[in-house]
Amino acid sequence: MITARGLRRGFTVRGRPVDAVRGVDLDVEPGEIAAFLGPNGAGKTTTVRMLTTLLRPGGGHAVVAGRDLMTDPLGVRARIGSVAQGHGSAPDHRVGEQVELQARLYGLGRAEARARTGRLLSDLELAGLERRPGRTLSGGQRRRLDLALGLVHAPPLVFLDEPTAGLDSQSRTNLWKHIAALRGDLGMTVFLTTHYLEEADTLADRVFVMDRGTVVAAGTPAELKARVSADLLTVGVPRTERRAALRVVSGLAGATEVTETGDGVRFRVPDGDTVVPPLLRALDAAGVTATSVEVRHPTLDDVLLTLTGQASPVEVDSVA
Ligand SMILES: Nc1ncnc2c1ncn2[C@@H]1O[C@H](COP(=O)(O)OP(=O)(O)OP(=O)(O)O)[C@@H](O)[C@H]1O
């Protein structure tokens, strides 16, 4: 559904060149949900603006929804939906009219536009709000209206720019449910940009991590986690037995980053769960009492941190 090779784009800022996107390769299969993750300024928005025909690439090739981006941008535009941040719905127009008008603008007949609007608003739990002006909707409802506006012409491919930014966690989870359901019902391919690692982890079949203008890693969330980081094991050990514990842990196959902590020892291994039984036996044999054992599996946050040196800025906000 998307194939891109060597996509590039630079800008000139105050007379100086900025290489925003420096040769991006992407492969997204039909029906997949793909996500762009990466720190601020990585080049995600610039890449999506190129793929959605809003910005002409400086170089490279891409086929988007079956059309060549360089030679047939209008063909691409007719076959994609795009839900940008902050400029979707109109505050003063009625919800139903907005969606129906959008459908008509895409060339649907009156009856079909009305039928599609009804179905989509019902799918997105907006039925009953048709006569309300956009400004009276809640944040989550407005995001769902934005989705309806981007999807009413049933595009095979839809781009969502930070679809749940600014929503509380309940509305966010609700919108994820809708996005996953729409993909299932309509068979759409979804390409989303997000700062929420949990969003990529929950929704995406394939994640592209961008940093400094290039894709530094691509794969399923599980593949990325397995590739980049190992499990983190924390073992509680009384102070007097720490030295012996460190010796045992350092001798374990695959153990790295062995360190002493306030309560015991900590280290990484590729597969923490299988290490626990032999570890406990070895500690016991060395006369060490393990007071607790915790295995933490890597998160996409670990992946992002390892690959880009930066954790997600928004993830920190969401904890606060
Ligand atoms: N229109 C523009 N003019 C000049 N520079 C730009 C323009 N658009 C983007 N850039 C620069 O290109 C680089 C990549 O920006 P981009 O917005 O694509 O990153 P991003 O990954 O989407 O970041 P964010 O997560 O903050 O949205 C940045 O250095 C940015 O300042």
mmCIF file of C-alpha atoms and ligand atoms in Angstrom:
data_model
loop_
_atom_site.group_PDB
_atom_site.id
_atom_site.type_symbol
_atom_site.label_atom_id
_atom_site.label_comp_id
_atom_site.label_asym_id
_atom_site.label_seq_id
_atom_site.Cartn_x
_atom_site.Cartn_y
_atom_site.Cartn_z
ATOM 1 C CA MET A 1 0.000 0.000 0.000
ATOM 2 C CA ILE A 2 3.020 2.257 0.566
ATOM 3 C CA THR A 3 6.436 1.689 -0.924
ATOM 4 C CA ALA A 4 8.971 4.453 -0.542
ATOM 5 C CA ARG A 5 12.627 4.435 -1.489
ATOM 6 C CA GLY A 6 15.100 7.154 -0.671
ATOM 7 C CA LEU A 7 12.493 9.865 0.004
ATOM 8 C CA ARG A 8 14.240 13.132 0.734
ATOM 9 C CA ARG A 9 13.323 16.680 1.550
ATOM 10 C CA GLY A 10 15.331 19.647 2.704
ATOM 11 C CA PHE A 11 14.428 23.189 3.740
ATOM 12 C CA THR A 12 16.349 26.411 3.841
ATOM 13 C CA VAL A 13 16.060 28.110 7.204
ATOM 14 C CA ARG A 14 17.574 31.598 7.409
ATOM 15 C CA GLY A 15 19.840 30.876 4.452
ATOM 16 C CA ARG A 16 21.045 27.554 5.875
ATOM 17 C CA PRO A 17 20.045 24.116 4.554
ATOM 18 C CA VAL A 18 18.158 21.743 6.889
ATOM 19 C CA ASP A 19 17.967 18.082 5.794
ATOM 20 C CA ALA A 20 14.600 17.232 7.339
ATOM 21 C CA VAL A 21 14.240 13.832 5.620
ATOM 22 C CA ARG A 22 17.398 12.125 4.387
ATOM 23 C CA GLY A 23 16.426 9.035 2.396
ATOM 24 C CA VAL A 24 13.474 7.193 3.897
ATOM 25 C CA ASP A 25 12.492 3.645 2.862
ATOM 26 C CA LEU A 26 9.041 2.341 3.856
ATOM 27 C CA ASP A 27 7.002 -0.766 3.100
ATOM 28 C CA VAL A 28 3.427 -0.942 4.382
ATOM 29 C CA GLU A 29 1.200 -3.853 3.356
ATOM 30 C CA PRO A 30 -2.540 -3.496 2.627
ATOM 31 C CA GLY A 31 -4.671 -3.743 5.780
ATOM 32 C CA GLU A 32 -1.818 -2.958 8.160
ATOM 33 C CA ILE A 33 -1.738 -0.313 10.846
ATOM 34 C CA ALA A 34 1.702 1.272 10.645
ATOM 35 C CA ALA A 35 3.069 3.843 13.071
ATOM 36 C CA PHE A 36 5.791 6.455 12.942
ATOM 37 C CA LEU A 37 7.562 6.941 16.253
ATOM 38 C CA GLY A 38 10.430 9.275 16.967
ATOM 39 C CA PRO A 39 11.567 12.335 18.845
ATOM 40 C CA ASN A 40 10.562 15.892 17.967
ATOM 41 C CA GLY A 41 12.127 17.076 14.721
ATOM 42 C CA ALA A 42 12.908 13.530 13.502
ATOM 43 C CA GLY A 43 11.193 14.197 10.161
ATOM 44 C CA LYS A 44 7.928 12.290 10.673
ATOM 45 C CA THR A 45 5.576 15.124 9.707
ATOM 46 C CA THR A 46 7.682 16.086 6.702
ATOM 47 C CA THR A 47 7.598 12.467 5.464
ATOM 48 C CA VAL A 48 3.824 12.219 5.939
ATOM 49 C CA ARG A 49 3.298 15.569 4.198
ATOM 50 C CA MET A 50 5.226 14.179 1.211
ATOM 51 C CA LEU A 51 3.259 10.900 1.202
ATOM 52 C CA THR A 52 -0.037 12.819 1.336
ATOM 53 C CA THR A 53 1.027 15.097 -1.573
ATOM 54 C CA LEU A 54 1.115 18.265 0.552
ATOM 55 C CA LEU A 55 4.857 18.659 0.014
ATOM 56 C CA ARG A 56 6.866 17.789 -3.077
ATOM 57 C CA PRO A 57 9.740 15.373 -2.324
ATOM 58 C CA GLY A 58 13.227 16.664 -3.020
ATOM 59 C CA GLY A 59 14.171 13.182 -4.265
ATOM 60 C CA GLY A 60 13.407 9.484 -4.125
ATOM 61 C CA HIS A 61 10.397 7.441 -5.240
ATOM 62 C CA ALA A 62 7.153 6.322 -3.689
ATOM 63 C CA VAL A 63 4.042 4.444 -4.703
ATOM 64 C CA VAL A 64 1.128 5.330 -2.436
ATOM 65 C CA ALA A 65 -2.237 3.540 -2.698
ATOM 66 C CA GLY A 66 -1.241 2.231 -6.111
ATOM 67 C CA ARG A 67 -0.284 5.587 -7.637
ATOM 68 C CA ASP A 68 3.149 7.075 -8.279
ATOM 69 C CA LEU A 69 3.711 9.966 -5.908
ATOM 70 C CA MET A 70 5.993 11.887 -8.275
ATOM 71 C CA THR A 71 4.076 11.491 -11.532
ATOM 72 C CA ASP A 72 0.473 11.155 -10.304
ATOM 73 C CA PRO A 73 0.017 13.104 -7.046
ATOM 74 C CA LEU A 74 -3.656 13.789 -7.846
ATOM 75 C CA GLY A 75 -4.239 10.049 -8.221
ATOM 76 C CA VAL A 76 -2.661 9.544 -4.790
ATOM 77 C CA ARG A 77 -4.765 12.306 -3.281
ATOM 78 C CA ALA A 78 -8.029 10.822 -4.550
ATOM 79 C CA ARG A 79 -7.247 7.467 -2.948
ATOM 80 C CA ILE A 80 -6.133 8.512 0.516
ATOM 81 C CA GLY A 81 -7.733 10.042 3.587
ATOM 82 C CA SER A 82 -5.850 12.341 5.876
ATOM 83 C CA VAL A 83 -6.771 13.382 9.386
ATOM 84 C CA ALA A 84 -4.493 16.192 10.456
ATOM 85 C CA GLN A 85 -4.236 17.645 13.920
ATOM 86 C CA GLY A 86 -6.391 20.582 14.810
ATOM 87 C CA HIS A 87 -7.913 21.410 11.456
ATOM 88 C CA GLY A 88 -10.590 18.867 10.785
ATOM 89 C CA SER A 89 -14.078 19.792 11.830
ATOM 90 C CA ALA A 90 -15.801 23.189 11.616
ATOM 91 C CA PRO A 91 -16.952 24.549 14.989
ATOM 92 C CA ASP A 92 -20.114 26.259 13.757
ATOM 93 C CA HIS A 93 -21.512 23.630 11.414
ATOM 94 C CA ARG A 94 -23.710 20.729 12.348
ATOM 95 C CA VAL A 95 -21.950 17.397 12.701
ATOM 96 C CA GLY A 96 -24.111 15.501 10.197
ATOM 97 C CA GLU A 97 -23.978 18.258 7.565
ATOM 98 C CA GLN A 98 -20.189 18.482 7.775
ATOM 99 C CA VAL A 99 -19.663 14.804 7.110
ATOM 100 C CA GLU A 100 -22.277 14.699 4.359
ATOM 101 C CA LEU A 101 -20.797 17.764 2.665
ATOM 102 C CA GLN A 102 -17.361 16.195 2.789
ATOM 103 C CA ALA A 103 -18.747 13.069 1.114
ATOM 104 C CA ARG A 104 -20.362 15.208 -1.599
ATOM 105 C CA LEU A 105 -17.055 17.042 -2.144
ATOM 106 C CA TYR A 106 -15.510 13.653 -2.864
ATOM 107 C CA GLY A 107 -18.129 13.141 -5.551
ATOM 108 C CA LEU A 108 -20.605 10.855 -3.823
ATOM 109 C CA GLY A 109 -24.288 11.189 -4.783
ATOM 110 C CA ARG A 110 -26.733 12.657 -2.257
ATOM 111 C CA ALA A 111 -28.283 9.358 -1.172
ATOM 112 C CA GLU A 112 -24.954 7.571 -0.852
ATOM 113 C CA ALA A 113 -23.406 10.511 1.013
ATOM 114 C CA ARG A 114 -26.273 10.432 3.483
ATOM 115 C CA ALA A 115 -26.100 6.655 3.929
ATOM 116 C CA ARG A 116 -22.314 6.674 4.443
ATOM 117 C CA THR A 117 -22.590 9.533 6.933
ATOM 118 C CA GLY A 118 -25.215 7.687 8.953
ATOM 119 C CA ARG A 119 -23.192 4.477 9.027
ATOM 120 C CA LEU A 120 -19.917 6.145 9.932
ATOM 121 C CA LEU A 121 -21.411 8.320 12.675
ATOM 122 C CA SER A 122 -23.037 5.267 14.144
ATOM 123 C CA ASP A 123 -19.782 3.234 13.932
ATOM 124 C CA LEU A 124 -17.973 6.062 15.684
ATOM 125 C CA GLU A 125 -20.587 6.414 18.435
ATOM 126 C CA LEU A 126 -21.665 9.841 17.195
ATOM 127 C CA ALA A 127 -25.225 8.883 16.298
ATOM 128 C CA GLY A 128 -27.689 11.306 17.898
ATOM 129 C CA LEU A 129 -25.235 14.223 17.664
ATOM 130 C CA GLU A 130 -25.908 14.954 13.971
ATOM 131 C CA ARG A 131 -27.650 18.285 14.620
ATOM 132 C CA ARG A 132 -25.130 19.597 17.149
ATOM 133 C CA PRO A 133 -22.563 22.226 16.064
ATOM 134 C CA GLY A 134 -18.988 20.910 16.146
ATOM 135 C CA ARG A 135 -17.978 23.231 18.977
ATOM 136 C CA THR A 136 -20.368 21.575 21.431
ATOM 137 C CA LEU A 137 -18.604 18.187 21.191
ATOM 138 C CA SER A 138 -16.165 16.845 23.774
ATOM 139 C CA GLY A 139 -12.496 16.431 22.849
ATOM 140 C CA GLY A 140 -12.918 12.713 22.190
ATOM 141 C CA GLN A 141 -16.109 13.231 20.150
ATOM 142 C CA ARG A 142 -14.364 15.907 18.074
ATOM 143 C CA ARG A 143 -11.500 13.515 17.297
ATOM 144 C CA ARG A 144 -14.021 10.917 16.193
ATOM 145 C CA LEU A 145 -15.705 13.548 13.992
ATOM 146 C CA ASP A 146 -12.276 14.331 12.478
ATOM 147 C CA LEU A 147 -11.943 10.619 11.737
ATOM 148 C CA ALA A 148 -15.385 10.523 10.111
ATOM 149 C CA LEU A 149 -14.427 13.480 7.894
ATOM 150 C CA GLY A 150 -11.218 11.754 6.815
ATOM 151 C CA LEU A 151 -12.896 8.417 6.133
ATOM 152 C CA VAL A 152 -16.266 9.260 4.589
ATOM 153 C CA HIS A 153 -15.084 8.567 1.031
ATOM 154 C CA ALA A 154 -13.857 5.111 2.189
ATOM 155 C CA PRO A 155 -10.217 5.558 1.157
ATOM 156 C CA PRO A 156 -8.117 2.385 1.066
ATOM 157 C CA LEU A 157 -5.358 4.241 2.941
ATOM 158 C CA VAL A 158 -5.707 6.809 5.712
ATOM 159 C CA PHE A 159 -3.071 8.924 7.433
ATOM 160 C CA LEU A 160 -3.707 9.961 11.036
ATOM 161 C CA ASP A 161 -1.495 12.628 12.564
ATOM 162 C CA GLU A 162 -1.259 12.102 16.325
ATOM 163 C CA PRO A 163 -4.899 10.973 16.478
ATOM 164 C CA THR A 164 -5.161 10.939 20.267
ATOM 165 C CA ALA A 165 -2.911 13.872 21.221
ATOM 166 C CA GLY A 166 -4.327 15.753 24.178
ATOM 167 C CA LEU A 167 -7.043 13.215 25.007
ATOM 168 C CA ASP A 168 -7.423 11.714 28.471
ATOM 169 C CA SER A 169 -6.486 8.059 28.727
ATOM 170 C CA GLN A 170 -10.070 6.805 28.631
ATOM 171 C CA SER A 171 -10.900 8.728 25.427
ATOM 172 C CA ARG A 172 -7.597 7.591 23.981
ATOM 173 C CA THR A 173 -8.339 3.917 24.630
ATOM 174 C CA ASN A 174 -11.810 4.439 23.173
ATOM 175 C CA LEU A 175 -10.398 5.981 19.981
ATOM 176 C CA TRP A 176 -7.927 3.084 19.615
ATOM 177 C CA LYS A 177 -10.864 0.712 19.742
ATOM 178 C CA HIS A 178 -12.569 2.658 16.948
ATOM 179 C CA ILE A 179 -9.455 2.836 14.779
ATOM 180 C CA ALA A 180 -8.887 -0.915 15.138
ATOM 181 C CA ALA A 181 -12.557 -1.633 14.396
ATOM 182 C CA LEU A 182 -12.586 0.613 11.298
ATOM 183 C CA ARG A 183 -9.516 -1.144 9.983
ATOM 184 C CA GLY A 184 -11.285 -4.455 10.519
ATOM 185 C CA ASP A 185 -14.647 -3.403 9.051
ATOM 186 C CA LEU A 186 -13.422 -1.326 6.116
ATOM 187 C CA GLY A 187 -10.171 -3.218 5.475
ATOM 188 C CA MET A 188 -8.320 0.088 5.415
ATOM 189 C CA THR A 189 -4.611 0.563 5.756
ATOM 190 C CA VAL A 190 -3.771 3.080 8.476
ATOM 191 C CA PHE A 191 -0.569 5.066 8.798
ATOM 192 C CA LEU A 192 -0.375 7.018 12.025
ATOM 193 C CA THR A 193 2.133 9.336 13.618
ATOM 194 C CA THR A 194 2.318 9.258 17.367
ATOM 195 C CA HIS A 195 4.348 10.232 20.383
ATOM 196 C CA TYR A 196 2.523 7.699 22.547
ATOM 197 C CA LEU A 197 4.535 4.510 22.728
ATOM 198 C CA GLU A 198 1.566 2.683 24.145
ATOM 199 C CA GLU A 199 -0.461 3.758 21.109
ATOM 200 C CA ALA A 200 2.062 2.245 18.704
ATOM 201 C CA ASP A 201 2.373 -0.852 20.867
ATOM 202 C CA THR A 202 -1.392 -1.393 21.106
ATOM 203 C CA LEU A 203 -2.442 -0.517 17.585
ATOM 204 C CA ALA A 204 0.412 -0.959 15.168
ATOM 205 C CA ASP A 205 1.342 -4.072 13.220
ATOM 206 C CA ARG A 206 4.493 -2.338 12.063
ATOM 207 C CA VAL A 207 6.478 0.490 13.625
ATOM 208 C CA PHE A 208 8.994 2.760 11.926
ATOM 209 C CA VAL A 209 11.312 4.555 14.320
ATOM 210 C CA MET A 210 12.589 7.803 12.813
ATOM 211 C CA ASP A 211 15.529 9.803 14.018
ATOM 212 C CA ARG A 212 17.370 12.690 12.395
ATOM 213 C CA GLY A 213 15.683 12.302 9.042
ATOM 214 C CA THR A 214 16.007 8.537 8.545
ATOM 215 C CA VAL A 215 14.231 5.341 9.585
ATOM 216 C CA VAL A 216 16.573 3.816 12.162
ATOM 217 C CA ALA A 217 14.481 0.694 12.819
ATOM 218 C CA ALA A 218 11.368 -1.000 11.434
ATOM 219 C CA GLY A 219 9.427 -4.056 12.520
ATOM 220 C CA THR A 220 6.556 -5.286 14.651
ATOM 221 C CA PRO A 221 6.534 -3.896 18.202
ATOM 222 C CA ALA A 222 7.619 -7.355 19.437
ATOM 223 C CA GLU A 223 10.496 -7.552 16.941
ATOM 224 C CA LEU A 224 11.747 -4.114 17.858
ATOM 225 C CA LYS A 225 11.627 -4.889 21.547
ATOM 226 C CA ALA A 226 13.415 -8.213 21.038
ATOM 227 C CA ARG A 227 16.049 -6.652 18.794
ATOM 228 C CA VAL A 228 16.949 -3.687 20.904
ATOM 229 C CA SER A 229 16.708 -4.508 24.534
ATOM 230 C CA ALA A 230 16.916 -7.446 26.871
ATOM 231 C CA ASP A 231 14.782 -8.175 29.930
ATOM 232 C CA LEU A 232 15.770 -6.419 33.119
ATOM 233 C CA LEU A 233 16.042 -8.626 36.218
ATOM 234 C CA THR A 234 16.126 -7.173 39.711
ATOM 235 C CA VAL A 235 16.948 -9.506 42.598
ATOM 236 C CA GLY A 236 16.612 -8.458 46.228
ATOM 237 C CA VAL A 237 19.663 -9.602 48.231
ATOM 238 C CA PRO A 238 20.725 -8.782 51.826
ATOM 239 C CA ARG A 239 23.697 -6.428 51.928
ATOM 240 C CA THR A 240 26.097 -9.018 53.401
ATOM 241 C CA GLU A 241 25.424 -11.417 50.503
ATOM 242 C CA ARG A 242 25.718 -8.897 47.649
ATOM 243 C CA ARG A 243 29.279 -9.738 46.688
ATOM 244 C CA ALA A 244 28.445 -13.447 46.334
ATOM 245 C CA ALA A 245 25.266 -12.567 44.404
ATOM 246 C CA LEU A 246 27.206 -10.362 41.962
ATOM 247 C CA ARG A 247 29.627 -13.259 41.376
ATOM 248 C CA VAL A 248 26.766 -15.676 40.622
ATOM 249 C CA VAL A 249 24.969 -13.249 38.302
ATOM 250 C CA SER A 250 28.145 -12.332 36.416
ATOM 251 C CA GLY A 251 28.643 -16.049 35.684
ATOM 252 C CA LEU A 252 25.177 -16.424 34.081
ATOM 253 C CA ALA A 253 25.178 -16.969 30.303
ATOM 254 C CA GLY A 254 24.065 -13.806 28.494
ATOM 255 C CA ALA A 255 23.994 -11.538 31.575
ATOM 256 C CA THR A 256 25.030 -7.937 30.847
ATOM 257 C CA GLU A 257 24.956 -4.599 32.684
ATOM 258 C CA VAL A 258 25.348 -6.343 36.069
ATOM 259 C CA THR A 259 25.065 -3.674 38.770
ATOM 260 C CA GLU A 260 24.458 -3.409 42.492
ATOM 261 C CA THR A 261 21.353 -1.474 43.532
ATOM 262 C CA GLY A 262 20.087 -0.203 46.884
ATOM 263 C CA ASP A 263 18.267 -3.483 47.528
ATOM 264 C CA GLY A 264 20.246 -6.092 45.648
ATOM 265 C CA VAL A 265 21.529 -6.648 42.127
ATOM 266 C CA ARG A 266 20.226 -5.842 38.676
ATOM 267 C CA PHE A 267 21.201 -7.140 35.235
ATOM 268 C CA ARG A 268 19.940 -7.750 31.717
ATOM 269 C CA VAL A 269 19.474 -11.073 29.933
ATOM 270 C CA PRO A 270 17.819 -11.916 26.585
ATOM 271 C CA ASP A 271 15.083 -14.085 28.148
ATOM 272 C CA GLY A 272 14.472 -13.264 31.796
ATOM 273 C CA ASP A 273 11.729 -15.806 32.488
ATOM 274 C CA THR A 274 13.848 -18.869 31.646
ATOM 275 C CA VAL A 275 16.786 -17.545 33.665
ATOM 276 C CA VAL A 276 14.890 -17.295 36.972
ATOM 277 C CA PRO A 277 14.858 -21.012 38.046
ATOM 278 C CA PRO A 278 18.599 -21.691 37.385
ATOM 279 C CA LEU A 279 19.455 -18.307 38.901
ATOM 280 C CA LEU A 280 17.625 -19.127 42.142
ATOM 281 C CA ARG A 281 19.325 -22.529 42.290
ATOM 282 C CA ALA A 282 22.770 -20.975 41.732
ATOM 283 C CA LEU A 283 22.148 -18.289 44.367
ATOM 284 C CA ASP A 284 20.987 -20.926 46.835
ATOM 285 C CA ALA A 285 24.065 -23.055 46.167
ATOM 286 C CA ALA A 286 26.251 -19.983 46.860
ATOM 287 C CA GLY A 287 24.460 -19.371 50.166
ATOM 288 C CA VAL A 288 22.630 -16.243 48.909
ATOM 289 C CA THR A 289 19.016 -15.576 49.973
ATOM 290 C CA ALA A 290 16.971 -13.921 47.204
ATOM 291 C CA THR A 291 14.274 -11.872 48.957
ATOM 292 C CA SER A 292 12.526 -10.881 45.714
ATOM 293 C CA VAL A 293 12.871 -11.362 41.956
ATOM 294 C CA GLU A 294 11.375 -9.057 39.352
ATOM 295 C CA VAL A 295 11.514 -9.536 35.580
ATOM 296 C CA ARG A 296 10.736 -6.464 33.490
ATOM 297 C CA HIS A 297 10.242 -7.016 29.769
ATOM 298 C CA PRO A 298 11.396 -4.252 27.425
ATOM 299 C CA THR A 299 8.907 -1.601 26.384
ATOM 300 C CA LEU A 300 8.875 0.490 23.226
ATOM 301 C CA ASP A 301 10.230 3.223 25.473
ATOM 302 C CA ASP A 302 13.421 1.154 25.889
ATOM 303 C CA VAL A 303 13.530 0.753 22.115
ATOM 304 C CA LEU A 304 13.200 4.461 21.502
ATOM 305 C CA LEU A 305 15.748 5.288 24.150
ATOM 306 C CA THR A 306 18.273 2.808 22.784
ATOM 307 C CA LEU A 307 17.796 3.813 19.150
ATOM 308 C CA THR A 308 17.478 7.562 19.411
ATOM 309 C CA GLY A 309 18.944 8.370 22.802
ATOM 310 C CA GLN A 310 15.647 10.059 23.698
ATOM 311 C CA ALA A 311 12.559 8.770 25.445
ATOM 312 C CA SER A 312 9.177 9.953 24.223
ATOM 313 C CA PRO A 313 8.546 13.454 25.569
ATOM 314 C CA VAL A 314 4.804 12.919 25.766
ATOM 315 C CA GLU A 315 5.096 9.626 27.631
ATOM 316 C CA VAL A 316 6.646 11.595 30.470
ATOM 317 C CA ASP A 317 3.685 14.009 30.422
ATOM 318 C CA SER A 318 1.191 11.175 30.545
ATOM 319 C CA VAL A 319 2.739 9.844 33.734
ATOM 320 C CA ALA A 320 2.456 13.212 35.481
HETATM 321 N N1 LIG B 1 8.385 24.185 6.513
HETATM 322 C C1 LIG B 1 9.577 24.036 7.102
HETATM 323 N N2 LIG B 1 10.546 24.950 6.969
HETATM 324 C C2 LIG B 1 11.754 24.783 7.528
HETATM 325 N N3 LIG B 1 12.092 23.728 8.279
HETATM 326 C C3 LIG B 1 11.185 22.783 8.475
HETATM 327 C C4 LIG B 1 9.884 22.873 7.913
HETATM 328 N N4 LIG B 1 9.187 21.762 8.267
HETATM 329 C C5 LIG B 1 10.012 21.020 9.038
HETATM 330 N N5 LIG B 1 11.224 21.627 9.154
HETATM 331 C C6 LIG B 1 12.369 21.101 9.895
HETATM 332 O O1 LIG B 1 12.579 19.761 9.495
HETATM 333 C C7 LIG B 1 12.934 18.932 10.600
HETATM 334 C C8 LIG B 1 11.941 17.795 10.740
HETATM 335 O O2 LIG B 1 10.684 18.317 11.154
HETATM 336 P P1 LIG B 1 9.345 17.450 11.247
HETATM 337 O O3 LIG B 1 8.252 18.394 11.608
HETATM 338 O O4 LIG B 1 9.179 16.653 10.014
HETATM 339 O O5 LIG B 1 9.674 16.483 12.459
HETATM 340 P P2 LIG B 1 8.690 15.583 13.324
HETATM 341 O O6 LIG B 1 9.385 14.286 13.503
HETATM 342 O O7 LIG B 1 7.351 15.560 12.715
HETATM 343 O O8 LIG B 1 8.652 16.362 14.710
HETATM 344 P P3 LIG B 1 7.427 16.512 15.767
HETATM 345 O O9 LIG B 1 7.354 15.199 16.461
HETATM 346 O O10 LIG B 1 7.926 17.608 16.646
HETATM 347 O O11 LIG B 1 6.199 16.879 15.008
HETATM 348 C C9 LIG B 1 13.004 19.862 11.808
HETATM 349 O O12 LIG B 1 14.336 20.279 11.964
HETATM 350 C C10 LIG B 1 12.115 21.029 11.392
HETATM 351 O O13 LIG B 1 12.522 22.217 12.051
#
